[in-house]
Short mmCIF file of C-alpha atoms (C1' of nucleotides) in Angstrom, two decimals:
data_model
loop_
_atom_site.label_atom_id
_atom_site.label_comp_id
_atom_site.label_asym_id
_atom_site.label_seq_id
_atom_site.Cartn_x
_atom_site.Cartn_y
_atom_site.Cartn_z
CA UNK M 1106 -22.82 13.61 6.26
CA UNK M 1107 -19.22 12.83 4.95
CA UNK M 1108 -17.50 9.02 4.38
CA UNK M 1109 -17.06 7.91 7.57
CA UNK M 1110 -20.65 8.76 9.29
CA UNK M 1111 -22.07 6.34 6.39
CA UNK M 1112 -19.89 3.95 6.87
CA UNK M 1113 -20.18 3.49 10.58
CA UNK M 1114 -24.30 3.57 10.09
CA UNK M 1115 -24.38 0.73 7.40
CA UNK M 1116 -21.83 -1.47 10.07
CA UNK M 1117 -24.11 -0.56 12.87
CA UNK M 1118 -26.90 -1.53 10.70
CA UNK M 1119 -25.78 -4.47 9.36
CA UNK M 1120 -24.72 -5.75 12.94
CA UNK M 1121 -28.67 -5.43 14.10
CA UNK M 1122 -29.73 -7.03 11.23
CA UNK M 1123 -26.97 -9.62 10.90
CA UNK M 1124 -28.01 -10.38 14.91
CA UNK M 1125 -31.35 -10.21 13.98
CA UNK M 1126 -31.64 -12.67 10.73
CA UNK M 1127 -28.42 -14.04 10.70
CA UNK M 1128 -25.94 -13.76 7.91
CA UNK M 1129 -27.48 -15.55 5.09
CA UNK M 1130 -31.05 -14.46 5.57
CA UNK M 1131 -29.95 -10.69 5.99
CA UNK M 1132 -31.02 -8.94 2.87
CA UNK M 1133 -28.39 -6.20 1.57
CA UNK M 1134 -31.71 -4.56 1.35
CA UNK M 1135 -32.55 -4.65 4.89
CA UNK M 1136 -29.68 -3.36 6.18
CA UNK M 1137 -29.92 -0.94 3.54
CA UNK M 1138 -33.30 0.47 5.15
CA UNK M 1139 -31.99 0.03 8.66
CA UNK M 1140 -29.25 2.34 7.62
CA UNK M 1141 -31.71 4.88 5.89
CA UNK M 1142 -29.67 4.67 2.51
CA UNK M 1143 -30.43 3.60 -0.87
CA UNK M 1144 -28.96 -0.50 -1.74
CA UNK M 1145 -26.59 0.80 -3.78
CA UNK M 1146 -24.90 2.90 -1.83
CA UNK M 1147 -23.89 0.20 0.60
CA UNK M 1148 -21.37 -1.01 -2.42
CA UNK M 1149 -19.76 2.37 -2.00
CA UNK M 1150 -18.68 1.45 0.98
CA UNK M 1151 -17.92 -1.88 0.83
CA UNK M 1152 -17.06 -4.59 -2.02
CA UNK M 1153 -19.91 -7.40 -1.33
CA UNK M 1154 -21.66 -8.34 1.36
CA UNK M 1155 -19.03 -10.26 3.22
CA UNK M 1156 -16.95 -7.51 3.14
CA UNK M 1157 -19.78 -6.16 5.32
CA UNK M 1158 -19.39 -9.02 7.92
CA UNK M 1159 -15.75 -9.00 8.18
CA UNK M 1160 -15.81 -5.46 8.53
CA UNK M 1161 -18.36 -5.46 11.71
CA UNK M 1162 -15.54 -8.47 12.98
CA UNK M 1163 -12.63 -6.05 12.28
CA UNK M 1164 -14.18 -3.15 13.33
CA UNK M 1165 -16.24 -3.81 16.41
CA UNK M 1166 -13.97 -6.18 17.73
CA UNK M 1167 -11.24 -4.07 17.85
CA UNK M 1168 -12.53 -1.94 19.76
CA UNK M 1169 -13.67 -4.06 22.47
CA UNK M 1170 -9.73 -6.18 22.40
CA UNK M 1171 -7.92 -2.49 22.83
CA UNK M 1172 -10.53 -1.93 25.27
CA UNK M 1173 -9.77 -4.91 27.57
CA UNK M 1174 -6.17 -4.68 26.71
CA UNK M 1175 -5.81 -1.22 27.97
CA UNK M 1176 -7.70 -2.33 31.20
CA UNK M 1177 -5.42 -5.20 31.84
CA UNK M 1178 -1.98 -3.48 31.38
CA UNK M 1179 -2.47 -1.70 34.46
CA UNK M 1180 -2.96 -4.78 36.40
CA UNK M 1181 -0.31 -7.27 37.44
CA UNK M 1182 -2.37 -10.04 39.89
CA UNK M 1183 -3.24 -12.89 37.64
CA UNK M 1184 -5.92 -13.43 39.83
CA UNK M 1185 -7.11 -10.04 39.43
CA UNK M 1186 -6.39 -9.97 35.56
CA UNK M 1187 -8.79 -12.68 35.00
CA UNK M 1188 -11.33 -10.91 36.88
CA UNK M 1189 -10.51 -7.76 34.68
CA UNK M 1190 -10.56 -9.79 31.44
CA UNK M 1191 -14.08 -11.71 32.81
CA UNK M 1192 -16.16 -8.58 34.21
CA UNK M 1193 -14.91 -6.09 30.53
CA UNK M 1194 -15.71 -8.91 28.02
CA UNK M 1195 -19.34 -9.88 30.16
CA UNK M 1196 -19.90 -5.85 30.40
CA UNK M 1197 -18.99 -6.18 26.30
CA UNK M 1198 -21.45 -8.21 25.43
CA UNK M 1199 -24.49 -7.55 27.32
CA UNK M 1200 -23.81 -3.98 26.47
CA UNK M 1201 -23.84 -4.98 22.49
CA UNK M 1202 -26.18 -7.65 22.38
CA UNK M 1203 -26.00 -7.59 18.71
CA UNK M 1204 -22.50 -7.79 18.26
CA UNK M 1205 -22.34 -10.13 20.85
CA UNK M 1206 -25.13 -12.41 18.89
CA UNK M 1207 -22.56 -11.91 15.71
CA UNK M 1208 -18.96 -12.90 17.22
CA UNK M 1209 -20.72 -15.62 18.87
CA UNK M 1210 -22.78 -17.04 15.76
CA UNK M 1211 -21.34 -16.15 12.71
CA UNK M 1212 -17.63 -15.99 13.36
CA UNK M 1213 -17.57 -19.49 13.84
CA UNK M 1214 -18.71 -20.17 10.51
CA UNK M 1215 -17.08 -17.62 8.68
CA UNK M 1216 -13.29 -18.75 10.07
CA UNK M 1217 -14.35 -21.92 8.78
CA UNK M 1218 -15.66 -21.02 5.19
CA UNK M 1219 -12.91 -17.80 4.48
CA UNK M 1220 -10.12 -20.24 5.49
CA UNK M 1221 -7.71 -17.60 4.69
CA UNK M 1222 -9.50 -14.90 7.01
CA UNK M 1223 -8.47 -15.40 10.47
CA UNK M 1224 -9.39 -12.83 12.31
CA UNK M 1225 -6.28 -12.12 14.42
CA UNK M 1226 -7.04 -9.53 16.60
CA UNK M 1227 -10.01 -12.53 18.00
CA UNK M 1228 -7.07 -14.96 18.26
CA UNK M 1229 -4.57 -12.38 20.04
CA UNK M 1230 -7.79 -11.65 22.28
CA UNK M 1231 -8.12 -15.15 23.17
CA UNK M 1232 -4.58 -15.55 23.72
CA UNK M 1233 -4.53 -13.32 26.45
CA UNK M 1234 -6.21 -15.60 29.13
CA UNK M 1235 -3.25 -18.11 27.49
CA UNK M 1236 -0.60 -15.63 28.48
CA UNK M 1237 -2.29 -14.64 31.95
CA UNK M 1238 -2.47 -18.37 33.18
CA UNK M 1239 1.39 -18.88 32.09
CA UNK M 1240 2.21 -15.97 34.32
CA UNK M 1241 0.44 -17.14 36.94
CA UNK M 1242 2.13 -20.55 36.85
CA UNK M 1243 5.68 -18.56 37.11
CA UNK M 1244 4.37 -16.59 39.40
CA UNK M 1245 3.26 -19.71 41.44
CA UNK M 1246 -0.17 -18.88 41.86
CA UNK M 1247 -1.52 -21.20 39.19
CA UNK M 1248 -1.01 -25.07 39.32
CA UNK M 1249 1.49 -26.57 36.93
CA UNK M 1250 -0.57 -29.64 36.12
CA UNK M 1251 -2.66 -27.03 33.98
CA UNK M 1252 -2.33 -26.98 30.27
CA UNK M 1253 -2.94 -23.34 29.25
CA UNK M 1254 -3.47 -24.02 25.89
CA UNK M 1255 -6.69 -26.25 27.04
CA UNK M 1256 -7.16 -23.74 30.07
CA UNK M 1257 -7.60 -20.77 27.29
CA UNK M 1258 -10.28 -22.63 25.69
CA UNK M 1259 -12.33 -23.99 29.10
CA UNK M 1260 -12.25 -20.22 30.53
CA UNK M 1261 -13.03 -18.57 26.69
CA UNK M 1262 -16.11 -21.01 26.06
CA UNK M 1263 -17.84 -20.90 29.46
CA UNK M 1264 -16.88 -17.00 29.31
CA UNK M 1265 -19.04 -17.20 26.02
CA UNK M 1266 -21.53 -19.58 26.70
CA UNK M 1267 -22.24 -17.70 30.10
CA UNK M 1268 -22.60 -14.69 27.82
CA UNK M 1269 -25.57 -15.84 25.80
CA UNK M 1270 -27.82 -15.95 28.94
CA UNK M 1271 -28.48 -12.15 27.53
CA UNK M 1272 -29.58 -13.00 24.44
CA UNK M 1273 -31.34 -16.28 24.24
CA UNK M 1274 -32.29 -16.99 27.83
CA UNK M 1275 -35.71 -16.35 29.59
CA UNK M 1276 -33.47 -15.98 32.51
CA UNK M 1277 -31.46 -13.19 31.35
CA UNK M 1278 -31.77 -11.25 34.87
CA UNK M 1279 -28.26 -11.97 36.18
CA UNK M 1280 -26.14 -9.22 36.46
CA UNK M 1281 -22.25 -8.97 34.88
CA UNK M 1282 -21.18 -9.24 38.81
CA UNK M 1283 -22.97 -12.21 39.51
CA UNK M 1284 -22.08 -14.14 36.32
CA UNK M 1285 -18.16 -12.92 36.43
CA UNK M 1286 -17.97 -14.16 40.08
CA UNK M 1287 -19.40 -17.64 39.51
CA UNK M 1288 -16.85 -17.78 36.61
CA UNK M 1289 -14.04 -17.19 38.40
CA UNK M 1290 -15.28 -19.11 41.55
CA UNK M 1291 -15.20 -22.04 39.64
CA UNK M 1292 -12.17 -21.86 37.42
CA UNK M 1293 -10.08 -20.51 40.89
CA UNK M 1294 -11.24 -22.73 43.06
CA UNK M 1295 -13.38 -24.96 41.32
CA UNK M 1296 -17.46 -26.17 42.90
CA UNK M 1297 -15.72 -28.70 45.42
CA UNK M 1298 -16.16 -28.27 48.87
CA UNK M 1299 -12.50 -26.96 50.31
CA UNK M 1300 -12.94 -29.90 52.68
CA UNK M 1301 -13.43 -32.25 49.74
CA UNK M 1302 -10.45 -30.65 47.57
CA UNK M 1303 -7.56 -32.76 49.53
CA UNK M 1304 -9.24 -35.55 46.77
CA UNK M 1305 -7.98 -34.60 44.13
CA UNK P 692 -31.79 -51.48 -0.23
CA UNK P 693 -34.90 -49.94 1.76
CA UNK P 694 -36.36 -46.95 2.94
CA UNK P 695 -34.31 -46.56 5.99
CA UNK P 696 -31.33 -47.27 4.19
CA UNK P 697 -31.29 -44.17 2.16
CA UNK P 698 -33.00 -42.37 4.88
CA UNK P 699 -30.04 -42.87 6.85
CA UNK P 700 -27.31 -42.77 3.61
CA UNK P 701 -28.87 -38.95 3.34
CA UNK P 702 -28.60 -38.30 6.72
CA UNK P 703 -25.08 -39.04 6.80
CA UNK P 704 -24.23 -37.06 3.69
CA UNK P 705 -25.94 -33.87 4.59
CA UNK P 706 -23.96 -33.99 7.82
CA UNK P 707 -20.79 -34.10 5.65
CA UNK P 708 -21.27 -31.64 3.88
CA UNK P 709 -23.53 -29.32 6.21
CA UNK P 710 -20.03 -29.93 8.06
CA UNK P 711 -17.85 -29.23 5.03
CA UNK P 712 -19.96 -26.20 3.71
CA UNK P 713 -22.21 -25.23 6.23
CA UNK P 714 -25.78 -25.51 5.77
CA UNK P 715 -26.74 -22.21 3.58
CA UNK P 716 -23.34 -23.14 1.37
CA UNK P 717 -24.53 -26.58 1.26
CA UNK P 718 -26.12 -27.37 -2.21
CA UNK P 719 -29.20 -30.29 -2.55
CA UNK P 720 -27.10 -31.62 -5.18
CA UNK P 721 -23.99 -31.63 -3.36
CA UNK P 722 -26.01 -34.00 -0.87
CA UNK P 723 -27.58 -36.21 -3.32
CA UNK P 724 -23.70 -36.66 -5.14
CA UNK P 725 -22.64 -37.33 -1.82
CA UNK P 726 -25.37 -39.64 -1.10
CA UNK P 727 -25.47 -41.16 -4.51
CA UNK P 728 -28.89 -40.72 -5.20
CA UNK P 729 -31.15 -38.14 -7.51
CA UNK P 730 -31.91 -34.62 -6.46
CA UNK P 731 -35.37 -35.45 -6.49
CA UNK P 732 -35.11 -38.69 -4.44
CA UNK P 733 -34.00 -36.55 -1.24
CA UNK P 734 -37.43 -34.71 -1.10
CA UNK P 735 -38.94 -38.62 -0.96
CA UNK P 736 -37.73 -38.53 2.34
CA UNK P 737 -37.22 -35.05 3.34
CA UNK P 738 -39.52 -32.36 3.15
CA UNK P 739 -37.23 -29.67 2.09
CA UNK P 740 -33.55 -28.35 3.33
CA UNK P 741 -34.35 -27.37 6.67
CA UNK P 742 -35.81 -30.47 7.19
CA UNK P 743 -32.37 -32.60 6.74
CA UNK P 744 -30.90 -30.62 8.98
CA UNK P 745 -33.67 -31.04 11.82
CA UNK P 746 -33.46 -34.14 11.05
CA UNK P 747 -29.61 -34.65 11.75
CA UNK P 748 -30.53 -32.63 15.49
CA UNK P 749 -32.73 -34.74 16.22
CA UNK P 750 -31.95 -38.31 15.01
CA UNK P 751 -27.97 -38.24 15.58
CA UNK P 752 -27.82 -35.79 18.68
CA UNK P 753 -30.93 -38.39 19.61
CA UNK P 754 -28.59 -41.08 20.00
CA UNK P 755 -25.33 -39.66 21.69
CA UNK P 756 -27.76 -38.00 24.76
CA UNK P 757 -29.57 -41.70 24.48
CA UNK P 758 -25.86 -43.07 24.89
CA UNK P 759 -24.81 -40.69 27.61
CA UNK P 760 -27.90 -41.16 29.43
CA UNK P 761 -27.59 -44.65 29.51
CA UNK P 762 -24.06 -44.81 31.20
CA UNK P 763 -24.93 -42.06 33.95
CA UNK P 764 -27.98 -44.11 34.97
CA UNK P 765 -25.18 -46.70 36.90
CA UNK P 766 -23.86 -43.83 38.37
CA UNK P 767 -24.11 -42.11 41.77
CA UNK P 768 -21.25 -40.17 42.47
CA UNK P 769 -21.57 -36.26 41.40
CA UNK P 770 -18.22 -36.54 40.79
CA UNK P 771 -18.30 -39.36 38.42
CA UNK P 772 -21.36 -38.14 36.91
CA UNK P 773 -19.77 -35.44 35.64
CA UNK P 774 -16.27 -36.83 34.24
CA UNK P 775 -18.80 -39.65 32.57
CA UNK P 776 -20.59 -36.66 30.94
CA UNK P 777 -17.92 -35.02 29.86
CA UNK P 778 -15.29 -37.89 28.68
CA UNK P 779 -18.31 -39.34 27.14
CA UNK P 780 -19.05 -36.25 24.98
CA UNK P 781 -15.25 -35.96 24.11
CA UNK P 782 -15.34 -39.27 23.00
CA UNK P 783 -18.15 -38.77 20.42
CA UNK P 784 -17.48 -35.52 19.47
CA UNK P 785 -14.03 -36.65 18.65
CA UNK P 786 -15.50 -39.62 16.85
CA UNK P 787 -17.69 -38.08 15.09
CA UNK P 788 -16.21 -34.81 13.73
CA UNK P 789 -18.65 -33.51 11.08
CA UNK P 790 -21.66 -34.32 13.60
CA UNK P 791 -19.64 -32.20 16.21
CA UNK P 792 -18.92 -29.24 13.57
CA UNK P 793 -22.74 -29.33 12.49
CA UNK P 794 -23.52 -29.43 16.37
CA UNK P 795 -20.85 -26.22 17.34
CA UNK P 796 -21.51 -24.61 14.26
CA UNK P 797 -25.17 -24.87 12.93
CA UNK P 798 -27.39 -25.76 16.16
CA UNK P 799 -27.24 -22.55 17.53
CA UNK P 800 -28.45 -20.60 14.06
CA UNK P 801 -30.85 -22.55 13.33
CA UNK P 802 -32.47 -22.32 17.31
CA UNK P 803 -32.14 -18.63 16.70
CA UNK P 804 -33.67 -18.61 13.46
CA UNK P 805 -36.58 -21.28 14.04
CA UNK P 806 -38.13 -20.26 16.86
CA UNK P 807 -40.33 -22.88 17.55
CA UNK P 808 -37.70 -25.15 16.95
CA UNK P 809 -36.49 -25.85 19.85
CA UNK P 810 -33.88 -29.27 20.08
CA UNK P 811 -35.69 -30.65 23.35
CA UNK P 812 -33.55 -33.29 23.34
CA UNK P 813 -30.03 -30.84 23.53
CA UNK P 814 -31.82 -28.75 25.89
CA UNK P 815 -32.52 -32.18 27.95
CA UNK P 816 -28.96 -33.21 27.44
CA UNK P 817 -27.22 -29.79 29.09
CA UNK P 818 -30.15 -29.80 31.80
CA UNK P 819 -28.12 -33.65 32.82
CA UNK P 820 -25.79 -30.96 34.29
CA UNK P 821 -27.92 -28.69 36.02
CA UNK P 822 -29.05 -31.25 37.53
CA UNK P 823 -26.02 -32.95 39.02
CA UNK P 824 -24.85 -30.11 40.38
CA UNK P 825 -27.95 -30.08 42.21
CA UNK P 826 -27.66 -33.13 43.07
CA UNK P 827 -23.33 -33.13 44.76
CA UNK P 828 -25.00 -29.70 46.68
CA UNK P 829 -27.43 -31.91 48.33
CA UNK P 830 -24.87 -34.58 48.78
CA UNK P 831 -22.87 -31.59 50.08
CA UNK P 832 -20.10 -32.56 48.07
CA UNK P 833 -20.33 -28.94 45.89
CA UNK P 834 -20.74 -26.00 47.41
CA UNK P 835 -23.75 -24.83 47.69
CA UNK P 836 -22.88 -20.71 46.65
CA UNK P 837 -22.30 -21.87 43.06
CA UNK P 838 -25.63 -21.36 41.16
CA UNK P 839 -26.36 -24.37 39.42
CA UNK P 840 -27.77 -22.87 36.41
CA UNK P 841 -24.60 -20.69 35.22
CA UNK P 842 -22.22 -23.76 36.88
CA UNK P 843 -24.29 -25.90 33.67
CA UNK P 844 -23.24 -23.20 30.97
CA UNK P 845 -20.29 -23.08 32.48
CA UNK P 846 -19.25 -26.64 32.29
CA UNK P 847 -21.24 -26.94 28.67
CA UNK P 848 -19.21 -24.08 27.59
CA UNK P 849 -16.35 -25.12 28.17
CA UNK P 850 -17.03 -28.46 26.97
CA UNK P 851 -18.13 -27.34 23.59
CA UNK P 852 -15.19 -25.51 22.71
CA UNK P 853 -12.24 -27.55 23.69
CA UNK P 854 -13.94 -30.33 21.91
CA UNK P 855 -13.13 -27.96 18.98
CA UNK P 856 -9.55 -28.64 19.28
CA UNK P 857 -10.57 -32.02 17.13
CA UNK P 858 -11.70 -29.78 14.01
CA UNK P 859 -10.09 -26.33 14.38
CA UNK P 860 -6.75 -26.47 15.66
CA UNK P 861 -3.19 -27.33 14.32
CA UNK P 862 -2.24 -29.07 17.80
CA UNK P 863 -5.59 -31.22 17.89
CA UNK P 864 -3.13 -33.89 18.98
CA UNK P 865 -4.73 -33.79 22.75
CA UNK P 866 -6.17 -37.08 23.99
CA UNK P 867 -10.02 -37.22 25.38
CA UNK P 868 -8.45 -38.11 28.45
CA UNK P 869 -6.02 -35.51 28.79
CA UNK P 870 -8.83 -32.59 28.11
CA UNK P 871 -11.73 -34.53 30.17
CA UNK P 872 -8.87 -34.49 32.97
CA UNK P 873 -8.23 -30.68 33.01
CA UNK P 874 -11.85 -29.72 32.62
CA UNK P 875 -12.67 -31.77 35.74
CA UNK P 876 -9.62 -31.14 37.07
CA UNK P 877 -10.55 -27.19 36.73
CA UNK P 878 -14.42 -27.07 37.27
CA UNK P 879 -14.17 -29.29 40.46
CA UNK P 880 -10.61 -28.15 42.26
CA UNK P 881 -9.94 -24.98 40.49
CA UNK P 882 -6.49 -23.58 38.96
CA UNK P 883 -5.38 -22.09 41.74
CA UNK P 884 -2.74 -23.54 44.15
CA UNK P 885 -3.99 -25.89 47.20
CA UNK P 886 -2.73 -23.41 49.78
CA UNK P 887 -3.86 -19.95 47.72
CA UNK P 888 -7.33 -21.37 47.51
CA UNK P 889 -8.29 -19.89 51.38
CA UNK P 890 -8.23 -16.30 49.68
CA UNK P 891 -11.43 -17.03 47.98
"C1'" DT C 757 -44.31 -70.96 -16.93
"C1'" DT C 758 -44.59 -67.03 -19.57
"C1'" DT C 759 -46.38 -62.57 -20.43
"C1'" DA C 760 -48.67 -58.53 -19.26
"C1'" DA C 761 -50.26 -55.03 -16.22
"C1'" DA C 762 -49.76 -52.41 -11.95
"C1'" DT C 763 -47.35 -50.34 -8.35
"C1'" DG C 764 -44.02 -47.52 -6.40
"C1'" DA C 765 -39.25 -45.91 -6.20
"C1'" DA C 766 -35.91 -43.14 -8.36
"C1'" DT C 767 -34.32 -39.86 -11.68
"C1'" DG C 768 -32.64 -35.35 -13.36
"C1'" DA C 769 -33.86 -31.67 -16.48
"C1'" DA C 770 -36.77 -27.65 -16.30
"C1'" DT C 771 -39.00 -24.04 -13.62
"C1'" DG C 772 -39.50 -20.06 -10.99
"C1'" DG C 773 -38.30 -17.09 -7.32
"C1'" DC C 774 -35.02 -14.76 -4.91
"C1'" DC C 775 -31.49 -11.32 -4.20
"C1'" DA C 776 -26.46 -9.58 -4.69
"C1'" DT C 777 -24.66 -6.56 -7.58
"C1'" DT C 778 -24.52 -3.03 -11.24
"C1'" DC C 779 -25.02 1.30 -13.50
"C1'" DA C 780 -27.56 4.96 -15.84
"C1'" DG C 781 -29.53 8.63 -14.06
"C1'" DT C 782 -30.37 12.31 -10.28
"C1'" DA C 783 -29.08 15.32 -6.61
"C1'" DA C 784 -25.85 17.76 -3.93
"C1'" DT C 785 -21.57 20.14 -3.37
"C1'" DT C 786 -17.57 22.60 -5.07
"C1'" DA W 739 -20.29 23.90 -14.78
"C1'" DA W 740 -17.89 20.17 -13.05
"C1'" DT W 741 -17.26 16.92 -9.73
"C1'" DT W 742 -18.71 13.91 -6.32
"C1'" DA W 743 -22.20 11.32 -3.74
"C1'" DC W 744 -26.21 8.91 -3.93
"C1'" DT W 745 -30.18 6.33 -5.74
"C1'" DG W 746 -33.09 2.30 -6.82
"C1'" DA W 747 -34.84 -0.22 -10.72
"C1'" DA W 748 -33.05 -3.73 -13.79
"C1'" DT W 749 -30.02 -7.66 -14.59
"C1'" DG W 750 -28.31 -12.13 -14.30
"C1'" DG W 751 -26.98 -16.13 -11.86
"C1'" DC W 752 -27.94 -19.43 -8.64
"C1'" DC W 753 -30.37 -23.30 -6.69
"C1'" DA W 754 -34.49 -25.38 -4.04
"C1'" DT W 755 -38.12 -27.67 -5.56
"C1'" DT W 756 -41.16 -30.03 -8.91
"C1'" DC W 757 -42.86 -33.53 -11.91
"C1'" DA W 758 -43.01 -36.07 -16.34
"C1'" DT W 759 -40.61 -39.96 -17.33
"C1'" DT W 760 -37.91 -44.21 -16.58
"C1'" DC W 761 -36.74 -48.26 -14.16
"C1'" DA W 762 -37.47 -52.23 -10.98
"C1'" DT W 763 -40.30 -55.20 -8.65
"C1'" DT W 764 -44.50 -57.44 -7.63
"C1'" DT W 765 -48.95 -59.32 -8.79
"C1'" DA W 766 -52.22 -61.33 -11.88
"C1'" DA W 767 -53.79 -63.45 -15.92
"C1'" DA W 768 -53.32 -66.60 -19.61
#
DNA sequence: TTTAAATGAATGAATGGCCATTCAGTAATT
DNA sequence: AATTACTGAATGGCCATTCATTCATTTAAA
């Protein structure tokens, strides 16, 4: 029962119930009584309520970046570290389907209303898939003609978008495998017929 | 000076400032100032807060997947069909930016938190996709091991969030050409080099 | 044509409920 | 006994919603 015990229950709390009623209908209350301790006890642990939220962000997410990180600096493929960086952040999220239901509704909002909260170690994470493609161009592996700026950004939101079939979908019985290979199927070598791909 | 008139004058504020603020930040009043009209006029035409919002789904999303619609009905080509989709999407998303925030930002809350709201018409819209996919496979123009129903989150993903580059990022400079080019460019040939692509 | 009544739209101040936060008091630990 | 951790009821501020009143327009009567 010391500091850090409570303060990991109340962000795993507050994670199920953020998932659960999103961040503006979640009652300090509720995640109080998810977290078996008394309302005011939560403000020993953290200032206000959005401290709360950017905590789980900081927190959680942190865990899962050094995660994937680690994972990837033992590869040196492109090919492969796209696969790596694919399969870990599916396995992430269906795994945690309530942090996964946080980063993927309520950052969005709150990196838009705390403008001066960016949550960096998100941004470094997405990054990543910027740096991989740009060593796969020098490698020559990856065309030239791609922008991996707007590459990033095509492979990050159909990564998360893919994602949600856990959470919202009726559908949800895909497995990671399945969903990671369709991912990189199409952002390798695209839904073209190879006969058709002299085209374009 | 009629009925639909300020209907549609409310409409438009609450999406600028549902935008702005997001929609639990977002005061009546801020609306109504916006607006130009009385607090109490609003609930003339809306039943309550939630009810602007649905409203915005429904009667602005209404007429972009009316719009879309229209212009893929001349259409044959799987191929085409999908750069009219997305270039068309771009295009309003980049034209209208607080309807694309409220879209990328609030849509996906309030389907989680109303559960029998569901936005047929959105769900209608991404469907389009699903179903020409379906549609090149039987043309055999895509292959037929990609699984239509990820390939549509896939593409919709990936739509959604480099359309973002219009309201998040510093280099938002990119044409709807430009990213409509290296999304198709990506989902239908792939990244990889032409003479790589016979690993996969 | 003028004046008066009726209708309906619009207003915005007042209400009431909700809930984040506080803090005086209690319990546990040293 | 003193210190530290915890509790949960009470406070205070905020804001969606209401509704008595005003304003504008139309209709009817004189």
């Amino acid at each position: 029962m010391k500091d850090i015990h409570k303060h990991s229950k109340i962000i795993t709390a507050a994670t199920k119930v953020f998932a659960k009623k999103g961040f503006f209908n979640a009652r300090i209350s509720d995640i109080a009584k998810e977290a078996k301790v008394a309302d005011g006890t939560i403000y020993l642990y953290f200032n206000n309520k959005y401290d709360i939220l950017i905590s789980v962000f900081e927190e959680e997410i942190g865990k899962i970046v050094e995660q994937i990180k680690k994972s990837l600096a033992e590869e040196t493929d492109p090919r492969k570290m796209l696969e790596i960086f694919a399969t870990k952040h599916l396995q992430s999220m269906k795994k945690n389907k309530n942090l996964a239901e946080v980063i993927q509704i309520e950052l969005r909002q709150t990196n838009k209303l705390i403008k001066d909260y960016r949550n960096n170690k998100f941004s470094d994470y997405t990054d990543l898939v910027e740096e991989i493609i740009r060593l796969g161009q020098k490698q020559n592996i990856y065309c030239l003609d791609v922008e991996p700026g707007i590459a990033k950004r095509i492979f990050f939101g159909a990564l998360e978008e893919v994602s949600r079939v856990w959470n919202t979908s009726i559908d949800g019985h895909y497995t990671v495998d399945e969903i990671s290979g369709q991912l990189l199927k199409i952002f390798l070598s695209g839904i073209l017929l190879p006969e058709k791909n002299a085209a374009r």
